[in-house]
Amino acid sequence: MAKLKEKVVTIPYSEDEKSEKYTVKQYLTPEQVELIGNNMLKCSNVVERNVVKNTMLIKLMTDIPEGIAKDYDMLVKSGIIDVVDYNIFNVSEIDEYVEDELSIRTNVNRFLEQLNKTLDKYAKKMPNNKQIEDMLADSKKLVEVFGKK
């Protein structure tokens, strides 16, 4: 497998069209995809998820100084986020990860797995056939004893 190198891109970062050259890593590791995706999943809506994704991409995948990286509005208006997003080969894996984690299929599977564990736990405590027969016999004796006046 070919190793993707870091790419130096020129990014305008202010309204006066001043530009700087920054390095953008071209490939997210599976751990980075999972890290960004899990942080996005903590958000309550898609707007918050996009802000988290974009700020984490800037932080993890570029050498853009923190002072510039903190100004989210400027990152969006200047096109820095678009340039960074465009230059990361597998950036779509983040959204795929989040979509899969939020999917009905994934959540139904988790629910069924948990239900299965819970049922197994309580099934071990349930009486076997012999114990049930003994309980029924004891119940009949109680009915006979208390049923007589």
CSV table of C-alpha atoms in Angstrom, one decimal:
chain,number,residue,atom,x,y,z
A,1,MET,CA,0.0,0.0,0.0
A,2,ALA,CA,1.3,3.4,-1.0
A,3,LYS,CA,2.0,5.8,1.9
A,4,LEU,CA,0.3,9.1,1.5
A,5,LYS,CA,2.5,12.0,2.3
A,6,GLU,CA,1.7,15.3,3.8
A,7,LYS,CA,0.8,18.0,1.3
A,8,VAL,CA,1.7,21.6,1.6
A,9,VAL,CA,-1.3,23.8,0.5
A,10,THR,CA,-1.6,27.6,0.2
A,11,ILE,CA,-4.6,28.7,2.2
A,12,PRO,CA,-6.0,32.2,2.3
A,13,TYR,CA,-6.8,33.0,5.9
A,14,SER,CA,-8.1,36.6,6.1
A,15,GLU,CA,-10.3,39.0,4.4
A,16,ASP,CA,-7.4,40.8,2.9
A,17,GLU,CA,-6.6,37.6,1.0
A,18,LYS,CA,-3.3,37.1,2.9
A,19,SER,CA,-2.2,33.5,2.4
A,20,GLU,CA,0.1,31.1,4.1
A,21,LYS,CA,1.4,27.7,3.3
A,22,TYR,CA,0.3,25.0,5.7
A,23,THR,CA,0.8,21.3,5.8
A,24,VAL,CA,-2.3,19.0,5.5
A,25,LYS,CA,-2.0,15.3,6.3
A,26,GLN,CA,-3.7,13.5,3.6
A,27,TYR,CA,-5.0,10.4,5.4
A,28,LEU,CA,-6.9,9.9,8.6
A,29,THR,CA,-6.0,6.8,10.6
A,30,PRO,CA,-8.8,4.5,11.8
A,31,GLU,CA,-8.2,5.8,15.3
A,32,GLN,CA,-8.6,9.4,14.2
A,33,VAL,CA,-11.8,8.6,12.4
A,34,GLU,CA,-13.1,6.9,15.5
A,35,LEU,CA,-12.0,9.8,17.8
A,36,ILE,CA,-13.6,12.5,15.6
A,37,GLY,CA,-16.7,10.4,15.1
A,38,ASN,CA,-17.2,9.7,18.8
A,39,ASN,CA,-16.8,13.4,19.6
A,40,MET,CA,-19.4,14.2,17.0
A,41,LEU,CA,-21.8,11.6,18.5
A,42,LYS,CA,-21.7,13.6,21.8
A,43,CYS,CA,-23.4,16.5,20.0
A,44,SER,CA,-27.2,16.9,19.9
A,45,ASN,CA,-27.6,18.1,16.3
A,46,VAL,CA,-25.9,18.2,12.9
A,47,VAL,CA,-24.6,21.7,13.2
A,48,GLU,CA,-22.7,21.0,16.4
A,49,ARG,CA,-21.4,17.8,14.8
A,50,ASN,CA,-20.1,19.7,11.8
A,51,VAL,CA,-18.3,22.2,14.0
A,52,VAL,CA,-16.7,19.4,16.0
A,53,LYS,CA,-15.6,17.6,12.9
A,54,ASN,CA,-14.1,20.7,11.2
A,55,THR,CA,-12.3,21.9,14.3
A,56,MET,CA,-10.8,18.5,15.0
A,57,LEU,CA,-9.7,18.1,11.4
A,58,ILE,CA,-7.9,21.5,11.6
A,59,LYS,CA,-6.3,20.5,14.9
A,60,LEU,CA,-5.3,16.9,14.0
A,61,MET,CA,-4.6,17.2,10.3
A,62,THR,CA,-2.9,20.5,9.8
A,63,ASP,CA,-0.1,22.7,11.2
A,64,ILE,CA,-2.3,25.8,11.3
A,65,PRO,CA,-1.4,27.8,14.4
A,66,GLU,CA,-3.9,27.6,17.3
A,67,GLY,CA,-4.6,31.3,17.1
A,68,ILE,CA,-6.0,31.0,13.6
A,69,ALA,CA,-7.6,27.6,14.3
A,70,LYS,CA,-9.6,29.0,17.2
A,71,ASP,CA,-11.5,31.4,14.9
A,72,TYR,CA,-14.2,29.1,13.5
A,73,ASP,CA,-16.0,31.8,11.6
A,74,MET,CA,-12.8,32.8,9.8
A,75,LEU,CA,-12.0,29.2,9.1
A,76,VAL,CA,-15.4,28.9,7.3
A,77,LYS,CA,-15.4,32.3,5.6
A,78,SER,CA,-11.9,32.0,4.3
A,79,GLY,CA,-12.4,28.5,2.8
A,80,ILE,CA,-9.7,26.9,5.0
A,81,ILE,CA,-12.1,24.2,6.1
A,82,ASP,CA,-13.0,23.4,2.5
A,83,VAL,CA,-9.4,23.3,1.5
A,84,VAL,CA,-8.5,21.0,4.4
A,85,ASP,CA,-11.5,18.8,3.7
A,86,TYR,CA,-10.7,18.5,0.0
A,87,ASN,CA,-7.1,17.5,0.7
A,88,ILE,CA,-7.8,14.6,3.1
A,89,PHE,CA,-8.2,11.4,1.1
A,90,ASN,CA,-10.6,9.5,3.4
A,91,VAL,CA,-12.5,12.3,5.2
A,92,SER,CA,-15.8,10.8,4.2
A,93,GLU,CA,-15.1,7.9,6.6
A,94,ILE,CA,-16.0,10.2,9.5
A,95,ASP,CA,-19.5,10.8,8.3
A,96,GLU,CA,-19.9,7.1,7.4
A,97,TYR,CA,-18.8,6.2,10.9
A,98,VAL,CA,-21.3,8.6,12.5
A,99,GLU,CA,-24.2,7.5,10.2
A,100,ASP,CA,-23.5,3.9,11.0
A,101,GLU,CA,-23.4,4.6,14.8
A,102,LEU,CA,-26.7,6.5,14.5
A,103,SER,CA,-28.4,4.0,12.2
A,104,ILE,CA,-31.5,2.1,13.3
A,105,ARG,CA,-29.8,-1.2,12.3
A,106,THR,CA,-26.9,-0.6,14.6
A,107,ASN,CA,-29.0,0.5,17.5
A,108,VAL,CA,-31.5,-2.4,17.1
A,109,ASN,CA,-28.5,-4.8,17.1
A,110,ARG,CA,-27.1,-3.2,20.3
A,111,PHE,CA,-30.6,-3.5,21.9
A,112,LEU,CA,-31.0,-7.1,20.9
A,113,GLU,CA,-27.5,-8.0,22.2
A,114,GLN,CA,-28.3,-6.3,25.5
A,115,LEU,CA,-31.7,-8.0,25.7
A,116,ASN,CA,-30.0,-11.4,24.9
A,117,LYS,CA,-27.5,-10.8,27.8
A,118,THR,CA,-30.3,-9.8,30.2
A,119,LEU,CA,-32.4,-12.8,29.2
A,120,ASP,CA,-29.4,-15.2,29.6
A,121,LYS,CA,-28.7,-13.7,33.1
A,122,TYR,CA,-32.3,-14.3,34.3
A,123,ALA,CA,-32.7,-17.6,32.5
A,124,LYS,CA,-29.9,-19.0,34.7
A,125,LYS,CA,-32.0,-18.2,37.7
A,126,MET,CA,-35.2,-19.8,36.4
A,127,PRO,CA,-36.2,-23.1,37.8
A,128,ASN,CA,-35.6,-26.3,35.8
A,129,ASN,CA,-38.5,-28.7,34.9
A,130,LYS,CA,-38.0,-30.8,38.1
A,131,GLN,CA,-38.1,-27.7,40.3
A,132,ILE,CA,-41.3,-26.5,38.5
A,133,GLU,CA,-42.9,-30.0,39.0
A,134,ASP,CA,-42.0,-29.8,42.7
A,135,MET,CA,-43.5,-26.3,43.0
A,136,LEU,CA,-46.7,-27.4,41.4
A,137,ALA,CA,-46.9,-30.5,43.7
A,138,ASP,CA,-46.3,-28.2,46.7
A,139,SER,CA,-49.0,-25.8,45.4
A,140,LYS,CA,-51.5,-28.7,45.1
A,141,LYS,CA,-50.7,-29.7,48.7
A,142,LEU,CA,-51.3,-26.2,49.9
A,143,VAL,CA,-54.6,-26.0,48.0
A,144,GLU,CA,-55.6,-29.4,49.5
A,145,VAL,CA,-54.7,-28.3,53.1
A,146,PHE,CA,-56.2,-24.8,52.9
A,147,GLY,CA,-59.0,-25.8,50.6
A,148,LYS,CA,-60.5,-28.1,53.3
A,149,LYS,CA,-62.7,-26.4,55.9
